mmCIF file of C-alpha atoms in Angstrom:
data_model
loop_
_atom_site.group_PDB
_atom_site.id
_atom_site.type_symbol
_atom_site.label_atom_id
_atom_site.label_comp_id
_atom_site.label_asym_id
_atom_site.label_seq_id
_atom_site.Cartn_x
_atom_site.Cartn_y
_atom_site.Cartn_z
ATOM 1 C CA UNK A 1 0.000 0.000 0.000
ATOM 2 C CA UNK A 2 2.794 2.403 0.892
ATOM 3 C CA UNK A 3 4.592 1.630 -2.397
ATOM 4 C CA UNK A 4 1.385 2.252 -4.354
ATOM 5 C CA UNK A 5 0.840 5.574 -2.572
ATOM 6 C CA UNK A 6 4.443 6.639 -3.250
ATOM 7 C CA UNK A 7 4.101 5.699 -6.935
ATOM 8 C CA UNK A 8 0.853 7.688 -7.154
ATOM 9 C CA UNK A 9 2.476 10.750 -5.628
ATOM 10 C CA UNK A 10 5.377 10.471 -8.091
ATOM 11 C CA UNK A 11 2.972 10.352 -11.054
ATOM 12 C CA UNK A 12 1.139 13.407 -9.750
ATOM 13 C CA UNK A 13 4.440 15.238 -9.275
ATOM 14 C CA UNK A 14 5.549 14.447 -12.824
ATOM 15 C CA UNK A 15 2.199 15.601 -14.220
ATOM 16 C CA UNK A 16 2.401 18.852 -12.243
ATOM 17 C CA UNK A 17 5.959 19.422 -13.463
ATOM 18 C CA UNK A 18 4.923 18.876 -17.082
ATOM 19 C CA UNK A 19 2.000 21.290 -16.656
ATOM 20 C CA UNK A 20 4.278 23.947 -15.152
ATOM 21 C CA UNK A 21 6.741 23.628 -18.037
ATOM 22 C CA UNK A 22 3.905 23.958 -20.543
ATOM 23 C CA UNK A 23 2.593 27.052 -18.753
ATOM 24 C CA UNK A 24 6.055 28.637 -18.727
ATOM 25 C CA UNK A 25 6.477 28.259 -22.491
ATOM 26 C CA UNK A 26 3.027 28.580 -24.109
ATOM 27 C CA UNK A 27 4.467 30.441 -27.119
ATOM 28 C CA UNK A 28 6.269 27.337 -28.379
ATOM 29 C CA UNK A 29 2.970 25.831 -29.497
ATOM 30 C CA UNK A 30 2.265 28.791 -31.795
ATOM 31 C CA UNK A 31 5.549 28.604 -33.710
ATOM 32 C CA UNK A 32 4.197 25.888 -35.984
ATOM 33 C CA UNK A 33 1.469 28.179 -37.391
ATOM 34 C CA UNK A 34 3.723 31.197 -37.948
ATOM 35 C CA UNK A 35 4.652 30.181 -41.538
ATOM 36 C CA UNK A 36 0.955 29.808 -42.349
ATOM 37 C CA UNK A 37 0.119 33.321 -41.169
ATOM 38 C CA UNK A 38 3.154 34.720 -42.994
ATOM 39 C CA UNK A 39 2.018 33.152 -46.279
ATOM 40 C CA UNK A 40 -1.563 34.370 -45.748
ATOM 41 C CA UNK A 41 -0.361 37.903 -44.989
ATOM 42 C CA UNK A 42 2.045 38.112 -47.951
ATOM 43 C CA UNK A 43 -0.039 36.426 -50.651
ATOM 44 C CA UNK A 44 -3.635 37.138 -49.612
ATOM 45 C CA UNK A 45 -4.097 40.007 -47.185
ATOM 46 C CA UNK A 46 -1.508 42.418 -48.598
ATOM 47 C CA UNK A 47 -2.546 41.984 -52.269
ATOM 48 C CA UNK A 48 -6.192 42.372 -51.249
ATOM 49 C CA UNK A 49 -5.435 45.594 -49.390
ATOM 50 C CA UNK A 50 -3.449 46.873 -52.376
ATOM 51 C CA UNK A 51 -6.364 46.114 -54.728
ATOM 52 C CA UNK A 52 -8.797 47.853 -52.394
ATOM 53 C CA UNK A 53 -6.511 50.901 -52.227
ATOM 54 C CA UNK A 54 -6.102 51.013 -56.012
ATOM 55 C CA UNK A 55 -9.858 50.800 -56.511
ATOM 56 C CA UNK A 56 -10.619 53.963 -54.498
ATOM 57 C CA UNK A 57 -7.779 56.139 -55.855
ATOM 58 C CA UNK A 58 -8.928 57.881 -59.019
ATOM 59 C CA UNK A 59 -6.907 57.202 -62.147
ATOM 60 C CA UNK A 60 -7.120 60.800 -63.328
ATOM 61 C CA UNK A 61 -7.835 62.782 -60.175
ATOM 62 C CA UNK A 62 -5.556 60.800 -57.860
ATOM 63 C CA UNK A 63 -7.920 61.394 -54.936
ATOM 64 C CA UNK A 64 -10.063 59.012 -52.929
ATOM 65 C CA UNK A 65 -13.517 58.324 -54.300
ATOM 66 C CA UNK A 66 -15.705 56.078 -56.437
ATOM 67 C CA UNK A 67 -14.413 57.329 -59.769
ATOM 68 C CA UNK A 68 -13.080 53.904 -60.793
ATOM 69 C CA UNK A 69 -16.289 52.070 -59.890
ATOM 70 C CA UNK A 70 -18.362 54.629 -61.825
ATOM 71 C CA UNK A 71 -16.156 53.985 -64.854
ATOM 72 C CA UNK A 72 -16.563 50.221 -64.467
ATOM 73 C CA UNK A 73 -20.376 50.327 -64.287
ATOM 74 C CA UNK A 74 -20.782 52.891 -67.075
ATOM 75 C CA UNK A 75 -18.365 51.447 -69.651
ATOM 76 C CA UNK A 76 -20.103 48.993 -72.051
ATOM 77 C CA UNK A 77 -17.047 46.728 -72.264
ATOM 78 C CA UNK A 78 -16.862 46.243 -68.505
ATOM 79 C CA UNK A 79 -20.636 45.849 -68.204
ATOM 80 C CA UNK A 80 -20.555 43.126 -70.853
ATOM 81 C CA UNK A 81 -17.603 41.456 -69.115
ATOM 82 C CA UNK A 82 -19.466 41.269 -65.808
ATOM 83 C CA UNK A 83 -22.621 39.943 -67.481
ATOM 84 C CA UNK A 84 -20.756 37.331 -69.541
ATOM 85 C CA UNK A 85 -18.827 36.084 -66.505
ATOM 86 C CA UNK A 86 -21.984 35.779 -64.395
ATOM 87 C CA UNK A 87 -24.151 33.925 -66.923
ATOM 88 C CA UNK A 88 -21.378 31.593 -68.125
ATOM 89 C CA UNK A 89 -20.434 30.767 -64.526
ATOM 90 C CA UNK A 90 -24.053 30.209 -63.503
ATOM 91 C CA UNK A 91 -24.896 28.072 -66.540
ATOM 92 C CA UNK A 92 -21.786 25.912 -66.229
ATOM 93 C CA UNK A 93 -22.389 25.497 -62.482
ATOM 94 C CA UNK A 94 -26.016 24.404 -62.944
ATOM 95 C CA UNK A 95 -25.213 21.954 -65.755
ATOM 96 C CA UNK A 96 -22.196 20.689 -63.829
ATOM 97 C CA UNK A 97 -24.189 20.024 -60.651
ATOM 98 C CA UNK A 98 -26.903 18.151 -62.589
ATOM 99 C CA UNK A 99 -24.402 15.860 -64.313
ATOM 100 C CA UNK A 100 -22.422 15.477 -61.085
ATOM 101 C CA UNK A 101 -25.586 14.476 -59.197
ATOM 102 C CA UNK A 102 -26.222 11.634 -61.636
ATOM 103 C CA UNK A 103 -22.555 10.594 -61.652
ATOM 104 C CA UNK A 104 -22.339 10.607 -57.844
ATOM 105 C CA UNK A 105 -25.529 8.528 -57.655
ATOM 106 C CA UNK A 106 -24.003 5.977 -60.015
ATOM 107 C CA UNK A 107 -20.796 5.881 -57.968
ATOM 108 C CA UNK A 108 -22.667 5.416 -54.677
ATOM 109 C CA UNK A 109 -24.514 2.366 -56.025
ATOM 110 C CA UNK A 110 -21.512 0.778 -57.804
ATOM 111 C CA UNK A 111 -19.171 -1.867 -56.439
ATOM 112 C CA UNK A 112 -16.030 -0.808 -54.519
ATOM 113 C CA UNK A 113 -13.842 -1.746 -57.480
ATOM 114 C CA UNK A 114 -15.847 0.451 -59.848
ATOM 115 C CA UNK A 115 -15.874 3.257 -57.282
ATOM 116 C CA UNK A 116 -12.074 3.230 -57.034
ATOM 117 C CA UNK A 117 -11.667 3.295 -60.822
ATOM 118 C CA UNK A 118 -14.302 6.013 -61.194
ATOM 119 C CA UNK A 119 -12.680 8.179 -58.512
ATOM 120 C CA UNK A 120 -9.275 7.767 -60.137
ATOM 121 C CA UNK A 121 -10.649 8.976 -63.479
ATOM 122 C CA UNK A 122 -12.329 11.942 -61.777
ATOM 123 C CA UNK A 123 -9.061 12.936 -60.103
ATOM 124 C CA UNK A 124 -7.256 12.895 -63.437
ATOM 125 C CA UNK A 125 -10.014 14.905 -65.126
ATOM 126 C CA UNK A 126 -10.135 17.505 -62.349
ATOM 127 C CA UNK A 127 -6.400 18.166 -62.779
ATOM 128 C CA UNK A 128 -6.699 18.490 -66.567
ATOM 129 C CA UNK A 129 -7.476 22.181 -66.954
ATOM 130 C CA UNK A 130 -5.894 25.449 -67.985
ATOM 131 C CA UNK A 131 -3.782 25.677 -71.137
ATOM 132 C CA UNK A 132 -3.640 21.867 -71.766
ATOM 133 C CA UNK A 133 -7.447 21.700 -71.694
ATOM 134 C CA UNK A 134 -7.776 24.600 -74.152
ATOM 135 C CA UNK A 135 -5.207 23.011 -76.464
ATOM 136 C CA UNK A 136 -7.055 19.678 -76.357
ATOM 137 C CA UNK A 137 -10.322 21.362 -77.318
ATOM 138 C CA UNK A 138 -8.569 23.192 -80.166
ATOM 139 C CA UNK A 139 -7.373 19.852 -81.537
ATOM 140 C CA UNK A 140 -10.852 18.350 -81.246
ATOM 141 C CA UNK A 141 -13.221 21.203 -82.085
ATOM 142 C CA UNK A 142 -11.099 24.064 -83.457
ATOM 143 C CA UNK A 143 -11.408 25.438 -86.984
ATOM 144 C CA UNK A 144 -9.460 22.423 -88.296
ATOM 145 C CA UNK A 145 -10.162 20.087 -85.387
ATOM 146 C CA UNK A 146 -10.813 16.380 -85.695
ATOM 147 C CA UNK A 147 -14.512 16.558 -84.791
ATOM 148 C CA UNK A 148 -14.988 19.678 -86.917
ATOM 149 C CA UNK A 149 -13.627 17.905 -89.994
ATOM 150 C CA UNK A 150 -15.789 14.875 -89.256
ATOM 151 C CA UNK A 151 -18.834 17.115 -89.031
ATOM 152 C CA UNK A 152 -18.008 18.781 -92.330
ATOM 153 C CA UNK A 153 -17.407 15.486 -94.133
ATOM 154 C CA UNK A 154 -20.515 13.720 -92.809
ATOM 155 C CA UNK A 155 -22.850 16.707 -92.731
ATOM 156 C CA UNK A 156 -23.240 17.082 -88.967
ATOM 157 C CA UNK A 157 -24.174 20.765 -88.425
ATOM 158 C CA UNK A 158 -23.448 20.821 -84.683
ATOM 159 C CA UNK A 159 -19.834 19.765 -85.200
ATOM 160 C CA UNK A 160 -19.259 21.560 -88.501
ATOM 161 C CA UNK A 161 -20.597 24.942 -87.357
ATOM 162 C CA UNK A 162 -19.508 24.838 -83.722
ATOM 163 C CA UNK A 163 -17.715 28.064 -82.707
ATOM 164 C CA UNK A 164 -15.081 27.073 -80.185
ATOM 165 C CA UNK A 165 -13.651 30.592 -79.927
ATOM 166 C CA UNK A 166 -16.786 32.224 -78.584
ATOM 167 C CA UNK A 167 -19.397 31.833 -75.891
ATOM 168 C CA UNK A 168 -20.295 28.285 -77.031
ATOM 169 C CA UNK A 169 -16.720 27.060 -76.669
ATOM 170 C CA UNK A 170 -16.243 28.771 -73.317
ATOM 171 C CA UNK A 171 -19.448 27.266 -71.900
ATOM 172 C CA UNK A 172 -18.474 23.797 -73.132
ATOM 173 C CA UNK A 173 -14.995 23.976 -71.600
ATOM 174 C CA UNK A 174 -16.260 25.411 -68.334
ATOM 175 C CA UNK A 175 -18.817 22.604 -68.058
ATOM 176 C CA UNK A 176 -16.078 20.091 -68.769
ATOM 177 C CA UNK A 177 -13.859 21.110 -65.850
ATOM 178 C CA UNK A 178 -16.849 21.725 -63.552
ATOM 179 C CA UNK A 179 -18.203 18.178 -63.761
ATOM 180 C CA UNK A 180 -15.301 16.226 -62.152
ATOM 181 C CA UNK A 181 -14.928 18.788 -59.362
ATOM 182 C CA UNK A 182 -18.656 18.741 -58.612
ATOM 183 C CA UNK A 183 -18.765 14.928 -58.695
ATOM 184 C CA UNK A 184 -15.879 14.634 -56.230
ATOM 185 C CA UNK A 185 -17.707 17.020 -53.905
ATOM 186 C CA UNK A 186 -21.049 15.198 -54.231
ATOM 187 C CA UNK A 187 -19.829 11.618 -53.717
ATOM 188 C CA UNK A 188 -19.347 12.011 -49.910
ATOM 189 C CA UNK A 189 -22.859 13.483 -49.645
ATOM 190 C CA UNK A 190 -24.398 10.340 -51.158
ATOM 191 C CA UNK A 191 -22.582 8.263 -48.542
ATOM 192 C CA UNK A 192 -24.995 9.733 -45.970
ATOM 193 C CA UNK A 193 -28.067 8.344 -47.745
ATOM 194 C CA UNK A 194 -29.228 5.315 -45.764
ATOM 195 C CA UNK A 195 -30.617 2.171 -47.334
ATOM 196 C CA UNK A 196 -33.315 2.056 -44.665
ATOM 197 C CA UNK A 197 -34.917 5.165 -46.167
ATOM 198 C CA UNK A 198 -35.672 3.371 -49.433
ATOM 199 C CA UNK A 199 -37.035 0.371 -47.533
ATOM 200 C CA UNK A 200 -39.266 2.593 -45.422
ATOM 201 C CA UNK A 201 -40.480 4.457 -48.518
ATOM 202 C CA UNK A 202 -41.295 1.150 -50.206
ATOM 203 C CA UNK A 203 -43.233 -0.070 -47.173
ATOM 204 C CA UNK A 204 -45.220 3.187 -47.139
ATOM 205 C CA UNK A 205 -45.951 2.691 -50.874
ATOM 206 C CA UNK A 206 -44.060 5.814 -51.917
ATOM 207 C CA UNK A 207 -43.214 6.164 -55.603
ATOM 208 C CA UNK A 208 -39.694 6.642 -56.959
ATOM 209 C CA UNK A 209 -40.510 10.314 -57.504
ATOM 210 C CA UNK A 210 -41.590 10.693 -53.877
ATOM 211 C CA UNK A 211 -38.460 8.939 -52.631
ATOM 212 C CA UNK A 212 -36.054 11.173 -54.557
ATOM 213 C CA UNK A 213 -37.814 14.521 -54.316
ATOM 214 C CA UNK A 214 -39.196 14.220 -50.770
ATOM 215 C CA UNK A 215 -36.450 12.257 -49.033
ATOM 216 C CA UNK A 216 -33.127 12.140 -50.882
ATOM 217 C CA UNK A 217 -32.882 15.568 -52.527
ATOM 218 C CA UNK A 218 -34.056 17.527 -49.418
ATOM 219 C CA UNK A 219 -31.385 15.744 -47.377
ATOM 220 C CA UNK A 220 -28.768 16.445 -50.056
ATOM 221 C CA UNK A 221 -29.816 20.068 -50.549
ATOM 222 C CA UNK A 222 -27.144 21.628 -48.258
ATOM 223 C CA UNK A 223 -24.431 19.712 -50.130
ATOM 224 C CA UNK A 224 -25.960 20.604 -53.500
ATOM 225 C CA UNK A 225 -26.088 24.303 -52.669
ATOM 226 C CA UNK A 226 -22.575 24.292 -51.252
ATOM 227 C CA UNK A 227 -21.224 22.574 -54.351
ATOM 228 C CA UNK A 228 -23.105 24.994 -56.591
ATOM 229 C CA UNK A 229 -21.474 27.919 -54.799
ATOM 230 C CA UNK A 230 -18.023 26.397 -55.241
ATOM 231 C CA UNK A 231 -18.650 25.799 -58.950
ATOM 232 C CA UNK A 232 -19.887 29.348 -59.522
ATOM 233 C CA UNK A 233 -16.861 30.861 -57.791
ATOM 234 C CA UNK A 234 -14.533 28.477 -59.593
ATOM 235 C CA UNK A 235 -15.873 29.491 -63.016
ATOM 236 C CA UNK A 236 -16.087 33.180 -62.160
ATOM 237 C CA UNK A 237 -12.367 33.372 -61.345
ATOM 238 C CA UNK A 238 -11.159 30.982 -64.078
ATOM 239 C CA UNK A 239 -8.473 32.643 -66.174
ATOM 240 C CA UNK A 240 -5.920 30.329 -67.798
ATOM 241 C CA UNK A 241 -8.369 28.242 -69.828
ATOM 242 C CA UNK A 242 -10.302 31.250 -71.125
ATOM 243 C CA UNK A 243 -7.153 33.225 -71.948
ATOM 244 C CA UNK A 244 -5.561 30.319 -73.812
ATOM 245 C CA UNK A 245 -8.733 29.899 -75.889
ATOM 246 C CA UNK A 246 -9.942 33.443 -76.666
ATOM 247 C CA UNK A 247 -7.172 35.656 -75.199
ATOM 248 C CA UNK A 248 -8.703 39.163 -74.973
ATOM 249 C CA UNK A 249 -11.133 38.675 -77.867
ATOM 250 C CA UNK A 250 -14.068 37.897 -75.565
ATOM 251 C CA UNK A 251 -15.320 40.090 -72.719
ATOM 252 C CA UNK A 252 -14.779 38.258 -69.430
ATOM 253 C CA UNK A 253 -14.210 39.822 -66.036
ATOM 254 C CA UNK A 254 -11.089 37.796 -65.209
ATOM 255 C CA UNK A 255 -9.527 38.626 -68.589
ATOM 256 C CA UNK A 256 -10.280 42.340 -68.208
ATOM 257 C CA UNK A 257 -8.676 42.430 -64.767
ATOM 258 C CA UNK A 258 -5.481 40.877 -66.072
ATOM 259 C CA UNK A 259 -5.345 43.172 -69.104
ATOM 260 C CA UNK A 260 -5.526 46.229 -66.817
ATOM 261 C CA UNK A 261 -2.400 45.133 -64.938
ATOM 262 C CA UNK A 262 -0.333 43.883 -67.898
ATOM 263 C CA UNK A 263 -1.444 45.914 -70.862
ATOM 264 C CA UNK A 264 0.579 46.068 -74.054
ATOM 265 C CA UNK A 265 0.880 49.871 -73.932
ATOM 266 C CA UNK A 266 0.190 50.948 -70.359
ATOM 267 C CA UNK A 267 -1.229 49.562 -67.152
ATOM 268 C CA UNK A 268 -4.322 50.785 -65.340
ATOM 269 C CA UNK A 269 -4.113 49.605 -61.742
ATOM 270 C CA UNK A 270 -7.010 51.849 -60.692
ATOM 271 C CA UNK A 271 -9.574 50.305 -63.052
ATOM 272 C CA UNK A 272 -8.055 46.847 -62.516
ATOM 273 C CA UNK A 273 -8.464 47.219 -58.775
ATOM 274 C CA UNK A 274 -12.104 48.259 -59.173
ATOM 275 C CA UNK A 275 -12.796 45.288 -61.456
ATOM 276 C CA UNK A 276 -11.094 42.966 -58.971
ATOM 277 C CA UNK A 277 -13.228 44.312 -56.134
ATOM 278 C CA UNK A 278 -16.349 43.720 -58.245
ATOM 279 C CA UNK A 279 -15.227 40.131 -58.764
ATOM 280 C CA UNK A 280 -14.638 39.702 -55.026
ATOM 281 C CA UNK A 281 -18.042 41.258 -54.281
ATOM 282 C CA UNK A 282 -19.759 38.806 -56.633
ATOM 283 C CA UNK A 283 -18.069 35.887 -54.867
ATOM 284 C CA UNK A 284 -19.005 37.240 -51.428
ATOM 285 C CA UNK A 285 -22.635 37.719 -52.511
ATOM 286 C CA UNK A 286 -22.699 34.185 -53.913
ATOM 287 C CA UNK A 287 -21.307 32.813 -50.640
ATOM 288 C CA UNK A 288 -23.795 34.749 -48.494
ATOM 289 C CA UNK A 289 -26.770 33.672 -50.611
ATOM 290 C CA UNK A 290 -25.560 30.073 -50.509
ATOM 291 C CA UNK A 291 -25.129 30.180 -46.726
ATOM 292 C CA UNK A 292 -28.651 31.572 -46.311
ATOM 293 C CA UNK A 293 -30.320 28.894 -48.405
ATOM 294 C CA UNK A 294 -28.090 26.184 -46.937
ATOM 295 C CA UNK A 295 -29.209 27.120 -43.409
ATOM 296 C CA UNK A 296 -32.839 27.114 -44.519
ATOM 297 C CA UNK A 297 -32.415 23.735 -46.199
ATOM 298 C CA UNK A 298 -30.693 22.285 -43.125
ATOM 299 C CA UNK A 299 -33.400 23.698 -40.848
ATOM 300 C CA UNK A 300 -36.133 22.190 -43.006
ATOM 301 C CA UNK A 301 -34.365 18.843 -42.992
ATOM 302 C CA UNK A 302 -34.185 18.878 -39.185
ATOM 303 C CA UNK A 303 -37.912 19.648 -38.996
ATOM 304 C CA UNK A 304 -38.658 16.704 -41.250
#
């Protein structure tokens, strides 16, 4: 008994000593996150502050004000760029989420072997973007592309007359790189669908329509809305693929921002900063709207 008591007191003493050492040097635990905050400050916060400062300093007057934003919202080129970016991003996000929903459903009901192969293909497709993706589409559907020539030889109007270097080509490419990303984000959501729900719906004589639109989709709605927000933001800020395909021959917000900072003749950091802040505002609005509807969808699911 005495030996046990002595051993217990020794353990308590060692624990107290360890606690005292930890209290003396609490700053050591924060050293590991210092590089993270340094990277965030240098590559995110400081550039954002510089853009915000450029956007409120007039290009001609040099004083603080909304001169740059007035120019952005009154110039037809910039208005068209904002509109084109919004509708292309929204259309590609909606089409991408629909195809991804069906693909994720297939993956959730497939065998583990098929799931592994399907996920591997999705990972490869999600990394195939930017300049290589634009070059691949040029080979397939450009003015002298393989599919274009096939369409001309066999009289297929869709392939023969397809304009890759315009809005049609941009929408097609955006949808292409949206689908694998959306599918990878939707697959974990389908893992939460229980088999007992289908059995219960069958017992209650619910139709397939009732099962999907009253049970499955309402439960997946927060994931669907979150994925839709990610896809919209991803397309809105996409630059490399669009630039490699159309360069500055099509009005897009991301392309206009870049052209203001690296123009052939002169740069215009003031207008570029205002355009960048508009892009950031669109993303923030999209995130806030998504969060609102996601909370409503989650609240409705809890009530059910």
